[in-house]
Amino acid sequence: MICLHDATKYFSLMLLDETDKTLLKLLQKDCKQTNKALSNVLGLSVTAVYERIKKLENSGVISNYVALVNKEQVDKSFVAFCHIKLVQHSQDYVVKFEREVAKLHEVLECYHISGDYDYILKVLVKDMQEFREFMVKKLTNIDHIGSTHSMFMINEVKHTTTITI
Amino acid sequence: MICLHDATKYFSLMLLDETDKTLLKLLQKDCKQTNKALSNVLGLSVTAVYERIKKLENSGVISNYVALVNKEQVDKSFVAFCHIKLVQHSQDYVVKFEREVAKLHEVLECYHISGDYDYILKVLVKDMQEFREFMVKKLTNIDHIGSTHSMFMINEVKHTTTITI
DNA sequence: TGTGAAATCTTGTACAC
DNA sequence: GTGTACAAGATTTCACA
């Protein structure tokens, strides 16, 4: 787990060789593989794999290990993207909006972006009714929101957490 | 790992009690916790935790376990969102576009959406120059693309893989 | 059906080379 | 970087509510 005071560890970027990159690819696909299985693929000893993983963890390249949940299996199949414009862009308004939006568990992602709108949000709920509730009771209750524009997911073409290095 | 013929396992939604939900919350935050540590938090035996996790895996609620990589640490800090409109919406064009886009490793997410544009893509690259290369050499080389509109991330306010159930 | 305790087998981790 | 040795965890079996 990454703590605030660990930030000092990340001043310099770690140099990754091809073996590190392959290892990261494997771990991003399945982090429950045993070091023995990884050692077979990489052609290294178990200890070498162990040391490399520890180095990737300590340098902050690997931030954490998580279980991914199938949204359909937990009845959260409705994905919406909300564009948001603030009424003003003073430091005060921005900070407050960002803090409030981060608290909403329906919001999986929120980015400050260039363009016509200030923010884009990815929202995950059960269905259109729950989305309506979310908009009326939660999102638009946050101060300083000027306008919103929502788009709904028809189909998920691709969704990966794997970064190709 | 989920295989095609495993799909039969997921016909019915698994009913989750409060303990399951807490367990999922814990595993979505950190899947490397030992069953013993989880059993302490949940007030269950190690076996009970083990059985519950196996059930969540077999029912498809947990799809897989992955390492999350810090994009800044691997020099992929530039995030762009691309809206894409197709010239036509015949089955043929749609299928082909979706297949091609899924192949691009820079595209982490791609959704078919409602609204003015057909698709929204989340693209991850090193910098603006690499993004330009991506657009010119890869994305716009895909057939049937009518128009695109890109937005760039200024700041990441929130990004989680945790679904709150 | 779901839970707890002990037995065993596998894996992670540390150390010497 | 490798191989070995020991500690720790995962997994199975069986008894019990």
XYZ file of C-alpha atoms (C1' of nucleotides) in Angstrom:
364
model
C 0.000 0.000 0.000
C 1.326 3.444 -0.959
C 1.511 6.049 1.790
C 2.134 9.782 1.494
C 5.620 9.637 2.949
C 6.544 6.936 0.449
C 6.482 9.601 -2.251
C 10.164 10.255 -1.702
C 10.848 6.841 -3.167
C 9.586 7.889 -6.590
C 11.887 10.799 -7.405
C 13.688 8.938 -10.144
C 12.140 6.746 -12.800
C 13.243 3.146 -12.653
C 14.918 1.889 -15.805
C 13.088 -1.132 -17.171
C 14.754 -3.772 -19.306
C 12.875 -6.143 -21.587
C 12.538 -8.740 -18.816
C 10.930 -6.157 -16.524
C 8.505 -5.185 -19.283
C 7.512 -8.798 -19.896
C 7.107 -9.313 -16.160
C 4.858 -6.246 -15.894
C 2.773 -7.477 -18.811
C 2.276 -10.829 -17.074
C 1.443 -9.299 -13.694
C -0.977 -6.810 -15.218
C -2.833 -9.747 -16.766
C -2.769 -12.005 -13.702
C -1.005 -11.102 -10.479
C -1.839 -14.388 -8.748
C 0.615 -16.403 -10.796
C 3.284 -17.978 -8.629
C 6.864 -16.817 -8.947
C 7.676 -20.321 -10.140
C 5.260 -20.030 -13.064
C 6.670 -16.580 -13.896
C 10.231 -17.909 -13.686
C 9.399 -20.560 -16.282
C 8.030 -18.028 -18.760
C 10.887 -15.563 -18.201
C 13.638 -18.179 -18.082
C 14.868 -16.978 -14.687
C 15.199 -18.470 -11.237
C 12.424 -17.973 -8.702
C 14.677 -15.710 -6.646
C 15.465 -13.476 -9.612
C 11.746 -13.058 -10.306
C 11.131 -12.303 -6.639
C 13.839 -9.610 -6.573
C 12.555 -7.963 -9.745
C 9.009 -7.815 -8.463
C 10.151 -6.306 -5.156
C 12.101 -3.672 -7.082
C 9.068 -2.815 -9.220
C 6.955 -2.493 -6.077
C 9.472 -0.385 -4.152
C 10.123 1.972 -7.060
C 6.385 2.605 -7.372
C 6.000 1.132 -10.847
C 3.516 -1.340 -9.418
C 1.166 0.713 -7.255
C -0.986 -2.141 -5.951
C -2.679 -5.443 -6.587
C -6.441 -5.579 -6.901
C -9.328 -7.904 -7.642
C -11.358 -6.806 -10.658
C -15.115 -7.213 -10.315
C -17.432 -8.025 -13.207
C -19.917 -5.146 -13.205
C -22.660 -7.220 -14.847
C -22.416 -9.805 -12.057
C -23.008 -7.194 -9.378
C -25.862 -5.481 -11.191
C -24.004 -2.303 -12.150
C -24.272 -2.498 -15.913
C -25.224 1.072 -16.658
C -22.255 3.241 -17.593
C -22.612 6.960 -18.199
C -20.129 9.650 -19.140
C -20.934 13.099 -17.755
C -19.384 16.268 -19.041
C -19.457 19.043 -16.476
C -18.894 22.777 -16.752
C -18.372 24.900 -13.657
C -19.960 28.331 -13.313
C -16.616 29.821 -12.299
C -13.032 28.593 -12.310
C -11.647 30.150 -9.154
C -9.221 27.954 -7.193
C -11.777 27.748 -4.423
C -14.590 26.405 -6.620
C -12.374 23.910 -8.392
C -10.926 22.423 -5.200
C -14.328 22.105 -3.605
C -15.909 20.479 -6.651
C -13.088 17.984 -7.012
C -13.246 17.031 -3.352
C -17.004 16.483 -3.462
C -16.972 14.494 -6.689
C -14.182 12.197 -5.441
C -16.426 11.192 -2.543
C -19.161 9.795 -4.794
C -18.722 6.020 -5.103
C -20.687 5.965 -8.373
C -17.917 8.056 -9.951
C -15.105 5.681 -10.920
C -13.121 8.219 -12.900
C -13.015 12.005 -13.015
C -10.657 14.036 -15.184
C -10.120 17.751 -15.569
C -9.938 18.171 -19.339
C -9.370 20.674 -22.098
C -12.204 21.674 -24.404
C -15.763 22.888 -24.111
C -16.375 21.217 -20.773
C -14.184 21.292 -17.653
C -14.590 17.710 -16.482
C -15.458 14.281 -17.748
C -16.799 11.666 -15.329
C -17.346 7.953 -15.721
C -20.327 6.910 -13.647
C -21.387 3.367 -12.819
C -24.900 2.524 -11.629
C -27.604 -0.156 -11.922
C -29.882 1.372 -14.523
C -31.279 4.597 -15.948
C -33.471 5.128 -12.894
C -30.509 4.889 -10.549
C -28.620 7.253 -12.827
C -31.459 9.753 -12.578
C -31.336 9.510 -8.803
C -27.588 10.011 -8.882
C -27.875 13.135 -11.037
C -30.713 14.723 -9.094
C -29.727 13.829 -5.544
C -25.946 13.684 -5.674
C -24.177 15.260 -8.627
C -26.234 18.386 -9.173
C -26.259 18.951 -5.430
C -22.590 19.850 -5.635
C -22.127 23.620 -5.705
C -20.839 25.617 -8.656
C -21.901 23.237 -11.417
C -22.901 25.277 -14.470
C -24.075 22.692 -16.945
C -23.857 18.966 -17.577
C -24.082 16.754 -20.633
C -24.481 13.000 -20.310
C -23.746 10.172 -22.729
C -24.729 6.580 -22.131
C -22.796 3.459 -22.914
C -24.444 1.245 -25.521
C -21.678 -1.321 -25.614
C -18.265 -1.852 -24.069
C -15.837 -2.508 -26.903
C -12.667 -2.578 -24.825
C -11.758 -2.048 -21.197
C -8.340 -2.931 -19.877
C -6.159 -1.870 -16.972
C -3.027 -3.041 -18.775
C -0.542 -0.349 -19.779
C 1.753 -1.450 -22.594
C 5.263 -0.178 -21.909
C -8.687 -16.666 -16.005
C -12.070 -16.575 -17.741
C -12.543 -18.804 -20.754
C -15.347 -18.832 -23.269
C -16.841 -22.089 -22.116
C -16.915 -20.783 -18.556
C -19.711 -18.462 -19.605
C -22.259 -21.093 -18.675
C -21.287 -20.558 -15.064
C -22.603 -17.013 -15.109
C -26.233 -17.557 -16.053
C -27.518 -16.624 -12.641
C -26.403 -13.728 -10.506
C -24.856 -14.766 -7.225
C -26.628 -13.374 -4.196
C -24.214 -11.373 -2.071
C -24.671 -10.890 1.654
C -23.053 -8.089 3.642
C -19.987 -10.224 4.380
C -19.467 -10.889 0.665
C -19.743 -7.178 -0.040
C -17.181 -6.307 2.620
C -14.903 -9.026 1.303
C -15.179 -7.670 -2.241
C -14.419 -4.176 -1.004
C -11.261 -5.452 0.713
C -10.107 -7.496 -2.274
C -10.742 -4.658 -4.713
C -8.461 -2.486 -2.583
C -5.724 -5.076 -2.046
C -5.935 -8.645 -3.302
C -2.613 -9.702 -1.790
C -3.941 -9.749 1.765
C -3.735 -13.196 3.347
C -6.921 -15.069 4.151
C -5.897 -14.843 7.785
C -5.806 -11.044 7.685
C -9.181 -11.023 5.926
C -10.622 -13.452 8.478
C -9.639 -11.083 11.289
C -11.392 -8.124 9.679
C -14.496 -10.125 8.784
C -14.685 -12.098 12.029
C -14.686 -15.446 10.213
C -12.426 -18.481 10.070
C -9.738 -18.767 7.419
C -11.661 -21.598 5.739
C -14.837 -19.565 5.620
C -12.985 -16.716 3.915
C -11.364 -19.170 1.525
C -14.706 -20.737 0.568
C -16.337 -17.345 0.026
C -13.519 -16.150 -2.221
C -13.673 -19.363 -4.281
C -17.416 -18.878 -4.675
C -16.947 -15.279 -5.842
C -14.338 -16.437 -8.354
C -16.383 -19.349 -9.697
C -19.571 -17.314 -10.038
C -17.665 -14.740 -12.086
C -18.132 -11.865 -9.645
C -14.359 -11.607 -9.408
C -13.109 -11.736 -12.994
C -9.378 -11.625 -12.273
C -6.559 -10.302 -10.143
C -4.180 -7.751 -11.615
C -1.213 -5.557 -10.790
C -1.930 -1.868 -11.321
C 0.897 0.122 -12.855
C 1.599 3.767 -12.088
C 1.418 5.458 -15.488
C 3.727 8.315 -14.417
C 6.421 5.804 -13.428
C 6.416 4.207 -16.884
C 6.373 7.501 -18.763
C 2.805 7.315 -20.011
C 1.372 10.438 -18.435
C -0.542 11.825 -21.388
C -4.229 10.866 -21.353
C -6.562 11.790 -24.191
C -10.238 11.162 -24.802
C -11.202 10.756 -28.438
C -14.728 10.998 -29.741
C -15.209 9.178 -33.004
C -17.980 9.274 -35.573
C -18.228 6.628 -38.281
C -19.136 7.510 -41.863
C -21.741 4.758 -41.916
C -23.319 2.498 -39.316
C -23.709 -0.749 -41.189
C -23.042 -3.890 -39.149
C -20.009 -4.521 -41.283
C -18.377 -1.145 -40.626
C -19.100 -1.253 -36.914
C -17.660 -4.734 -36.393
C -14.544 -3.940 -38.351
C -13.911 -0.662 -36.560
C -14.369 -2.235 -33.138
C -12.014 -5.072 -33.950
C -9.297 -2.732 -35.197
C -9.575 -0.326 -32.286
C -9.385 -3.142 -29.729
C -6.004 -4.103 -31.142
C -4.409 -0.729 -30.375
C -2.522 -0.981 -27.086
C -2.714 2.791 -26.573
C -6.505 2.468 -26.307
C -7.295 1.382 -22.759
C -11.043 1.873 -23.036
C -13.480 2.120 -25.910
C -17.236 2.494 -25.564
C -20.022 2.691 -28.084
C -22.116 5.570 -26.781
C -25.285 7.546 -27.353
C -25.122 11.160 -28.489
C -23.427 13.164 -31.208
C -20.488 10.818 -31.542
C -20.518 7.016 -31.880
C -17.534 6.121 -29.717
C -15.455 7.465 -26.890
C -11.887 6.222 -26.434
C -9.443 6.669 -23.593
C -5.931 6.799 -24.986
C -2.684 6.586 -23.015
C 0.642 7.755 -24.462
C 3.899 9.479 -23.457
C 3.248 13.011 -24.629
C 1.521 15.182 -27.224
C 3.992 14.157 -29.904
C 3.306 10.468 -29.331
C -0.402 11.233 -29.385
C -0.012 12.940 -32.762
C 1.785 9.864 -34.081
C -0.971 7.667 -32.713
C -3.680 9.713 -34.433
C -1.939 10.005 -37.790
C -0.416 6.562 -38.090
C -2.816 4.334 -36.202
C -6.266 5.666 -35.418
C -7.099 7.532 -38.605
C -5.731 4.628 -40.616
C -8.735 2.591 -39.534
C -11.377 2.577 -42.243
C -14.799 4.214 -42.042
C -13.900 6.909 -39.497
C -15.869 10.042 -40.309
C -14.676 12.578 -37.794
C -12.829 12.737 -34.482
C -12.721 15.160 -31.600
C -10.026 14.934 -28.937
C -9.859 16.241 -25.385
C -6.765 16.154 -23.234
C -6.455 15.397 -19.573
C -5.219 18.342 -17.513
C -5.486 16.587 -14.182
C -6.649 13.232 -12.838
C -9.115 13.935 -10.046
C -10.165 10.362 -9.385
C -9.416 6.984 -10.891
C -10.481 3.789 -9.173
C -11.222 0.234 -10.221
C -13.347 -0.348 -7.118
C -17.049 -0.918 -7.715
C -19.148 -0.177 -4.634
C -21.893 -2.771 -4.359
C -25.457 -25.796 4.233
C -22.070 -23.400 6.371
C -18.288 -23.166 9.905
C -13.981 -24.412 12.620
C -9.469 -27.101 13.561
C -5.710 -29.823 12.282
C -2.671 -32.052 8.429
C -0.236 -31.438 4.336
C 1.502 -29.490 0.506
C 2.915 -25.305 -1.951
C 4.954 -20.849 -2.087
C 7.296 -16.775 -0.328
C 11.351 -15.080 1.632
C 16.158 -14.833 3.341
C 20.699 -16.250 3.048
C 24.998 -18.220 1.208
C 27.325 -18.653 -3.036
C 22.168 -13.869 -11.273
C 21.360 -19.328 -8.876
C 20.215 -23.053 -5.378
C 18.983 -24.296 -0.754
C 16.513 -24.025 3.731
C 13.048 -22.469 6.617
C 8.790 -19.827 7.680
C 4.295 -18.719 6.205
C 0.301 -19.347 3.615
C -3.027 -21.991 0.739
C -5.745 -25.862 0.307
C -7.845 -30.293 1.647
C -10.096 -33.317 4.784
C -12.993 -34.232 8.420
C -15.823 -33.155 12.499
C -19.526 -30.353 14.109
C -23.604 -26.942 14.569
